[in-house]
mmCIF file of C-alpha atoms in Angstrom:
data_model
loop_
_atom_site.group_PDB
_atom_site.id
_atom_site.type_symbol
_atom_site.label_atom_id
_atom_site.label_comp_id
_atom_site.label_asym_id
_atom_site.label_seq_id
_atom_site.Cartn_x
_atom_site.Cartn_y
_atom_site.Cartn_z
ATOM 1 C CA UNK A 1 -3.350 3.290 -26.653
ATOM 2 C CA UNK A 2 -5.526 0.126 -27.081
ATOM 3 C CA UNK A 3 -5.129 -2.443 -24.055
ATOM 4 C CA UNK A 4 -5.679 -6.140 -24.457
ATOM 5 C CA UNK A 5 -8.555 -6.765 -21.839
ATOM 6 C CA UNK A 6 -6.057 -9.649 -20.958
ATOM 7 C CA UNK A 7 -3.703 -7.569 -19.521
ATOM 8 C CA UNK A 8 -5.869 -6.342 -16.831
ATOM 9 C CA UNK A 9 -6.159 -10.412 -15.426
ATOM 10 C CA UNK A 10 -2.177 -11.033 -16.454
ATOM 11 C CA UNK A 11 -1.317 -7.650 -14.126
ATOM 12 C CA UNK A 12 -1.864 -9.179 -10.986
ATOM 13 C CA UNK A 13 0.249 -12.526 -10.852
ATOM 14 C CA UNK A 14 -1.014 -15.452 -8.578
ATOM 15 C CA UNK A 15 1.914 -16.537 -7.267
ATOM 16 C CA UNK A 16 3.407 -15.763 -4.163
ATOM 17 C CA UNK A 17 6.589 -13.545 -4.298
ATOM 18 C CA UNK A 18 7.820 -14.191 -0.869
ATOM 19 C CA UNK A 19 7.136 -16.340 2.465
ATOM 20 C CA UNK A 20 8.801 -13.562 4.424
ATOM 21 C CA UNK A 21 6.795 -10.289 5.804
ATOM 22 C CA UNK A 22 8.418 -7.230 4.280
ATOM 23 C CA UNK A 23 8.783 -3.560 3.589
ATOM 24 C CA UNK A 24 9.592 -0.939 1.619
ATOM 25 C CA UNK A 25 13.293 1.253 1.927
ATOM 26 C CA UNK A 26 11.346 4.226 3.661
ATOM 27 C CA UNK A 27 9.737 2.089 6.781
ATOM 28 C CA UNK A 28 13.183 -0.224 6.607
ATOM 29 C CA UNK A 29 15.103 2.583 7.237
ATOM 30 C CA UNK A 30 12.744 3.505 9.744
ATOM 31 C CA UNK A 31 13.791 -0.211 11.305
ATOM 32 C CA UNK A 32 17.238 0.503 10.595
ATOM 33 C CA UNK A 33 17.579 4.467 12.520
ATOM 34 C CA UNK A 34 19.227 5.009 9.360
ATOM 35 C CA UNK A 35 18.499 7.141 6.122
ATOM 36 C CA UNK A 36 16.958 6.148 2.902
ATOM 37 C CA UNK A 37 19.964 6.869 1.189
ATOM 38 C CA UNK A 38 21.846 4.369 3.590
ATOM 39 C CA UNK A 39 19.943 2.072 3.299
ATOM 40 C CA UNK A 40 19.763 1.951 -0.563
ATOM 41 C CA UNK A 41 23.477 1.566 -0.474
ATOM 42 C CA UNK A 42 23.539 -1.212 1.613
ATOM 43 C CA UNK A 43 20.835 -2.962 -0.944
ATOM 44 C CA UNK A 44 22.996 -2.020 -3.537
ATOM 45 C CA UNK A 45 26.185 -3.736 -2.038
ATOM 46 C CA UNK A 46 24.349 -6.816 -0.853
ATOM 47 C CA UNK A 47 24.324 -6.272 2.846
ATOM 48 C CA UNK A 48 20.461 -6.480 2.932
ATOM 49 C CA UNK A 49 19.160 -8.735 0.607
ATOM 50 C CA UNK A 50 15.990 -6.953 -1.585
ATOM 51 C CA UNK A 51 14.095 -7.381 -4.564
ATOM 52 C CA UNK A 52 11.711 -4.933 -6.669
ATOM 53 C CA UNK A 53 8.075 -5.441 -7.905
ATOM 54 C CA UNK A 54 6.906 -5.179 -10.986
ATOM 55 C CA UNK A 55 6.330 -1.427 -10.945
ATOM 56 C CA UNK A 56 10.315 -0.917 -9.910
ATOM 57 C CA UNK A 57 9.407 -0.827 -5.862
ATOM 58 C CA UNK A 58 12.120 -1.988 -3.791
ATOM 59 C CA UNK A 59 10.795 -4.915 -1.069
ATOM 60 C CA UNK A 60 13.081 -5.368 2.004
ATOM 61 C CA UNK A 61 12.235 -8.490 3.919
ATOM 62 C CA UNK A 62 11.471 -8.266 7.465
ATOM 63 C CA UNK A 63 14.010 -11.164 8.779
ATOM 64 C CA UNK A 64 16.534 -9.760 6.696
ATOM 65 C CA UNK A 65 16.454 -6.202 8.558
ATOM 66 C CA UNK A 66 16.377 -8.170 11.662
ATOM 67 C CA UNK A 67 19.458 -10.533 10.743
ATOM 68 C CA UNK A 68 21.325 -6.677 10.091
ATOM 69 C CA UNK A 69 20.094 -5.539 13.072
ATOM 70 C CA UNK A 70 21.613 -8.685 15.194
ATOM 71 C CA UNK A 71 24.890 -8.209 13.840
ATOM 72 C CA UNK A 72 25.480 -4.366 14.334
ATOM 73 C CA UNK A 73 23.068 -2.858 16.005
ATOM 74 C CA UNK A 74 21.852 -5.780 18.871
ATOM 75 C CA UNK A 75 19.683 -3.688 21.167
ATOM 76 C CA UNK A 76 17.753 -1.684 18.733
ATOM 77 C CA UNK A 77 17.082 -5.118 17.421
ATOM 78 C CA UNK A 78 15.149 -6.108 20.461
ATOM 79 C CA UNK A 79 13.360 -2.898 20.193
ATOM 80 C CA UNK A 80 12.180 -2.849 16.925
ATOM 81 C CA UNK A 81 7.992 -3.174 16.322
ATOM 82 C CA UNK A 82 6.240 -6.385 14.467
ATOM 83 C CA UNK A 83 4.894 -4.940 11.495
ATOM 84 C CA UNK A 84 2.464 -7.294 11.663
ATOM 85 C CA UNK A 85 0.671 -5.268 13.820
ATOM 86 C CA UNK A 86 0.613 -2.373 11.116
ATOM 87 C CA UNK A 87 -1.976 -1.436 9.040
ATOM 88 C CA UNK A 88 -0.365 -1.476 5.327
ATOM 89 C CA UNK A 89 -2.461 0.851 3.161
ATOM 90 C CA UNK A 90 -1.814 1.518 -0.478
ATOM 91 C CA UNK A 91 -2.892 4.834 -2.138
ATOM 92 C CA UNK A 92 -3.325 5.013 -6.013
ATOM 93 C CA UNK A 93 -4.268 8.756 -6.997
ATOM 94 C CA UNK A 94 -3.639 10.669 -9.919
ATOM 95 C CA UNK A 95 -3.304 13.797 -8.292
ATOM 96 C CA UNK A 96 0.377 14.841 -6.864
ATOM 97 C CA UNK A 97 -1.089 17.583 -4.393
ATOM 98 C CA UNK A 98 -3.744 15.506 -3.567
ATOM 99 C CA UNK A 99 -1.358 12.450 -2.198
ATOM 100 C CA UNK A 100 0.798 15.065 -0.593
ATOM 101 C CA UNK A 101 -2.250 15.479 1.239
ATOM 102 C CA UNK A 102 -2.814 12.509 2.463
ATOM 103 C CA UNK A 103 0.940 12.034 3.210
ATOM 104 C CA UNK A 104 1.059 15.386 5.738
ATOM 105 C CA UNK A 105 -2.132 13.681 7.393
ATOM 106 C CA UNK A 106 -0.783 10.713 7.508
ATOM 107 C CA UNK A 107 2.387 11.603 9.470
ATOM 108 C CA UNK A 108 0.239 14.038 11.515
ATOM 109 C CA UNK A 109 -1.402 11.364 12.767
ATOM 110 C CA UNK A 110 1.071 8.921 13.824
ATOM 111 C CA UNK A 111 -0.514 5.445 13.607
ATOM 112 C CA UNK A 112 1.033 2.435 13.271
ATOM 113 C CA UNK A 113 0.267 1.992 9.548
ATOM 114 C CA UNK A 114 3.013 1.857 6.571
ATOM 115 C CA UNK A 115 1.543 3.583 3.089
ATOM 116 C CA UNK A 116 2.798 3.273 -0.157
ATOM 117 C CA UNK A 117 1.651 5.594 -2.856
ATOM 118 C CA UNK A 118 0.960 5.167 -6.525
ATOM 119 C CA UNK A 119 -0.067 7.640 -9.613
ATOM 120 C CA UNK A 120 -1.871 5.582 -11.650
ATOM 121 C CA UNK A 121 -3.570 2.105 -11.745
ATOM 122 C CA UNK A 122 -1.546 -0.070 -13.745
ATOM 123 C CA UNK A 123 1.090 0.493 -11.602
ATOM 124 C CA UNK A 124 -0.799 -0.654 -8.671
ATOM 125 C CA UNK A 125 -1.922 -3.492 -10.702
ATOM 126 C CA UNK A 126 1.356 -4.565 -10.782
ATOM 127 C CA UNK A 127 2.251 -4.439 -7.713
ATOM 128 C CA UNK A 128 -0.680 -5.358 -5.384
ATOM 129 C CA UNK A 129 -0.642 -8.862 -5.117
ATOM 130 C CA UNK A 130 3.002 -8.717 -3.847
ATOM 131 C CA UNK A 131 2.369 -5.989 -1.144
ATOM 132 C CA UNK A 132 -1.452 -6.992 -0.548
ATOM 133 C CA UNK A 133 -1.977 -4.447 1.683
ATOM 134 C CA UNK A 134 -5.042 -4.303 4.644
ATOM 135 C CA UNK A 135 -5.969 -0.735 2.867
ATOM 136 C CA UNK A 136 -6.612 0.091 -0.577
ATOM 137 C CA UNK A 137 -7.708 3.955 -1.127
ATOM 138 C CA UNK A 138 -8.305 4.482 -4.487
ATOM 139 C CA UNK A 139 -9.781 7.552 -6.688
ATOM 140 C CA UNK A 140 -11.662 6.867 -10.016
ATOM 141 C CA UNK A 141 -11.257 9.013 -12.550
ATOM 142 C CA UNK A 142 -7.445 8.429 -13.678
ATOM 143 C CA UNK A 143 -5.735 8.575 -17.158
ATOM 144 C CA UNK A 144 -5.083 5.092 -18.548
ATOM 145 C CA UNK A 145 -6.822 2.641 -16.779
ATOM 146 C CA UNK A 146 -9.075 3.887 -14.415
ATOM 147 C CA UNK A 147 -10.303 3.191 -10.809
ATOM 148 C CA UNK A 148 -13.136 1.171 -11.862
ATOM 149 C CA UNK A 149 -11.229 -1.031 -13.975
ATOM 150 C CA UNK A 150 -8.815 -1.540 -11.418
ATOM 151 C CA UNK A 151 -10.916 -3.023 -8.829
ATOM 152 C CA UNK A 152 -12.465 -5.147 -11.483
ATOM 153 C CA UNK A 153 -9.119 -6.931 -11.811
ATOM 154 C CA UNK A 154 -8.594 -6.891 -8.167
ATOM 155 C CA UNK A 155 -11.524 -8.408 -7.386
ATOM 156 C CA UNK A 156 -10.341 -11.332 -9.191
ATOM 157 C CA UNK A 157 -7.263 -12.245 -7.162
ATOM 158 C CA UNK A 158 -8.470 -14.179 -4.142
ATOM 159 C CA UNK A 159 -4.953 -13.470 -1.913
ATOM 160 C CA UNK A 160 -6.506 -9.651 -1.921
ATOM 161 C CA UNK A 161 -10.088 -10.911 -0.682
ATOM 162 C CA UNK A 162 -9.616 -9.284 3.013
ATOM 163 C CA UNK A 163 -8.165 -6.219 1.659
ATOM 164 C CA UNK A 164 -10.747 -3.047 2.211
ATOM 165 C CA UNK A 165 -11.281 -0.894 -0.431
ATOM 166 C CA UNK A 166 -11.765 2.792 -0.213
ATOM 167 C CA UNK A 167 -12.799 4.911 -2.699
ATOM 168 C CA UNK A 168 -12.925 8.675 -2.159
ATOM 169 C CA UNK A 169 -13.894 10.072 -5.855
ATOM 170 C CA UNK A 170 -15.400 13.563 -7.361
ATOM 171 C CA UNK A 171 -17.649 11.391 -9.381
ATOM 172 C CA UNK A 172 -21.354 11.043 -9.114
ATOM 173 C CA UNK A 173 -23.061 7.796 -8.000
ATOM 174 C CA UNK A 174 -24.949 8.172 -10.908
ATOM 175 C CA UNK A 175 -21.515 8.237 -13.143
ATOM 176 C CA UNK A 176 -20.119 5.484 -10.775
ATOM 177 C CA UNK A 177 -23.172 3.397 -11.992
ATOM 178 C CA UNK A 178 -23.364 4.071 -15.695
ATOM 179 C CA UNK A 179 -19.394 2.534 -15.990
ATOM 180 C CA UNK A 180 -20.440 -0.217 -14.062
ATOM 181 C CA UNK A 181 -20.288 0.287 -10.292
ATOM 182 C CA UNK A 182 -18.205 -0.546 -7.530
ATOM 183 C CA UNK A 183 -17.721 -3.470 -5.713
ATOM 184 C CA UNK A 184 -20.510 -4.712 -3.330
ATOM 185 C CA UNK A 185 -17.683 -4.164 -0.120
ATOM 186 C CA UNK A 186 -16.118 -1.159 -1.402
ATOM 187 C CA UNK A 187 -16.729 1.941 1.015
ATOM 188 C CA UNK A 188 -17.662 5.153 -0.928
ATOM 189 C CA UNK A 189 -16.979 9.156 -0.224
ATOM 190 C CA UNK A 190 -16.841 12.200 -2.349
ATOM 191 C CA UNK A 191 -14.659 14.544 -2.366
ATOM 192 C CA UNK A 192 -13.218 17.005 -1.190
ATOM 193 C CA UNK A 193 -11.995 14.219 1.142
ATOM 194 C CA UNK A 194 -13.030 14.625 4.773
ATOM 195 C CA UNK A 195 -9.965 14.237 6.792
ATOM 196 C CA UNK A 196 -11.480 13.867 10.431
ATOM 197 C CA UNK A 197 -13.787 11.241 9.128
ATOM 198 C CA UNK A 198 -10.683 9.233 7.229
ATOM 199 C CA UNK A 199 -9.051 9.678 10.445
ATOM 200 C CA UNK A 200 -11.561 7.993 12.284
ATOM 201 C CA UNK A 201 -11.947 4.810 9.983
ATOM 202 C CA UNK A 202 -8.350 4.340 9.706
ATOM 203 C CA UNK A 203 -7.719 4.654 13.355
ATOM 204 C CA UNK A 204 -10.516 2.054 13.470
ATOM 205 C CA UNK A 205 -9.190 -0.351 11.139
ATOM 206 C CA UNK A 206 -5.490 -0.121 12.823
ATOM 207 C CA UNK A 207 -7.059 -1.144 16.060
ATOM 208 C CA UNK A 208 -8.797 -3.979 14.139
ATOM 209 C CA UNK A 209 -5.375 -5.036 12.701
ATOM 210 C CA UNK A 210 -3.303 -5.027 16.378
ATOM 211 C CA UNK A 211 -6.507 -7.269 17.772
ATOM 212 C CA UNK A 212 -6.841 -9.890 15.081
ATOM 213 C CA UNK A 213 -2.575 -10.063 14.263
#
């Protein structure tokens, strides 16, 4: 299939979506003590306000869950964490076992960070500027549009200009280079991915987020 290369600006709209902080239905029901399940059934009858993105993600906002919380469940309301103070990282990778990966590590690791993940790059493309999260780890060499591409377009948007960008890729430097490169402030690493070192920069960057929030 032939994309327009006007497609690639168009997929990440400039305006804003909301002025509220928000979430997806996993963390919300996090929030809520409840399940996923619950809490798509009280989207679904209108007791918590939502919305999707582009790409079909439900978006929860953050003063909604706590207007809930006030009315039926008071004192986990004054309990409940800012998610300002979480990292919110977004993972875009082909590869199913390779994001159940990072998911088990992830949990494992129990930092305050929320992650969405993504199989392919369009869909992130739709998607990003809404969520703009703190993290982006990306791979390159997806179907469709790849990596590369991607952060082309990104790099565009100037409401994703703090974001950090991760790449962890199979792919030479030398490959990297012939389709054009990476951007200047785009961290590389090869894979197989290196877990312990990941750990380390995320931890880092989620200590950088609680300081400067």
């Amino acid at each position: 299939m032939t994309l327009d290369p006007s497609s690639l600006e168009n997929a990440i709209p400039a305006k804003e979506f909301s002025g509220d902080d928000y979430c997806g239905t996993t963390y919300a029901a996090k929030l809520l003590g409840l399940s996923v399940a619950t809490v798509q059934s009280l989207v679904e009858r209108g007791e918590i306000p939502a919305w999707k993105t582009l790409g079909g993600h439900r978006r929860l906002s953050l003063r909604a869950l706590d207007n809930y919380l006030k009315r039926h469940n008071p004192q986990l309301a004054r309990a409940a964490p800012d998610t300002r103070h979480r990292l919110s990282v977004l993972v875009v990778e082909d590869e199913e076992l390779t994001r159940e990966l990072y998911l088990a590590h992830f949990d494992e690791w129990d930092l305050a960070m929320d992650c969405t993940f993504m199989p392919s790059a369009m869909e992130a493309l739709m998607d990003i500027a809404s969520m703009r999260p703190d993290l982006l780890i990306t791979d390159l060499n997806m179907p469709g549009i790849d990596g590369i591409e991607m952060l082309r377009s990104i790099k565009r948007n100037q409401q994703l200009a703090a974001m950090q960008i991760l790449v962890i890729s199979g792919l030479s430097q030398e490959a990297i280079k012939a389709r054009g490169g990476l951007p200047l402030d785009a961290h590389f690493h090869g894979k197989p991915i290196n877990f312990d070192w990941l750990q380390g920069y995320v931890t880092a960057l989620v200590g950088a987020n609680s300081k400067w929030r």
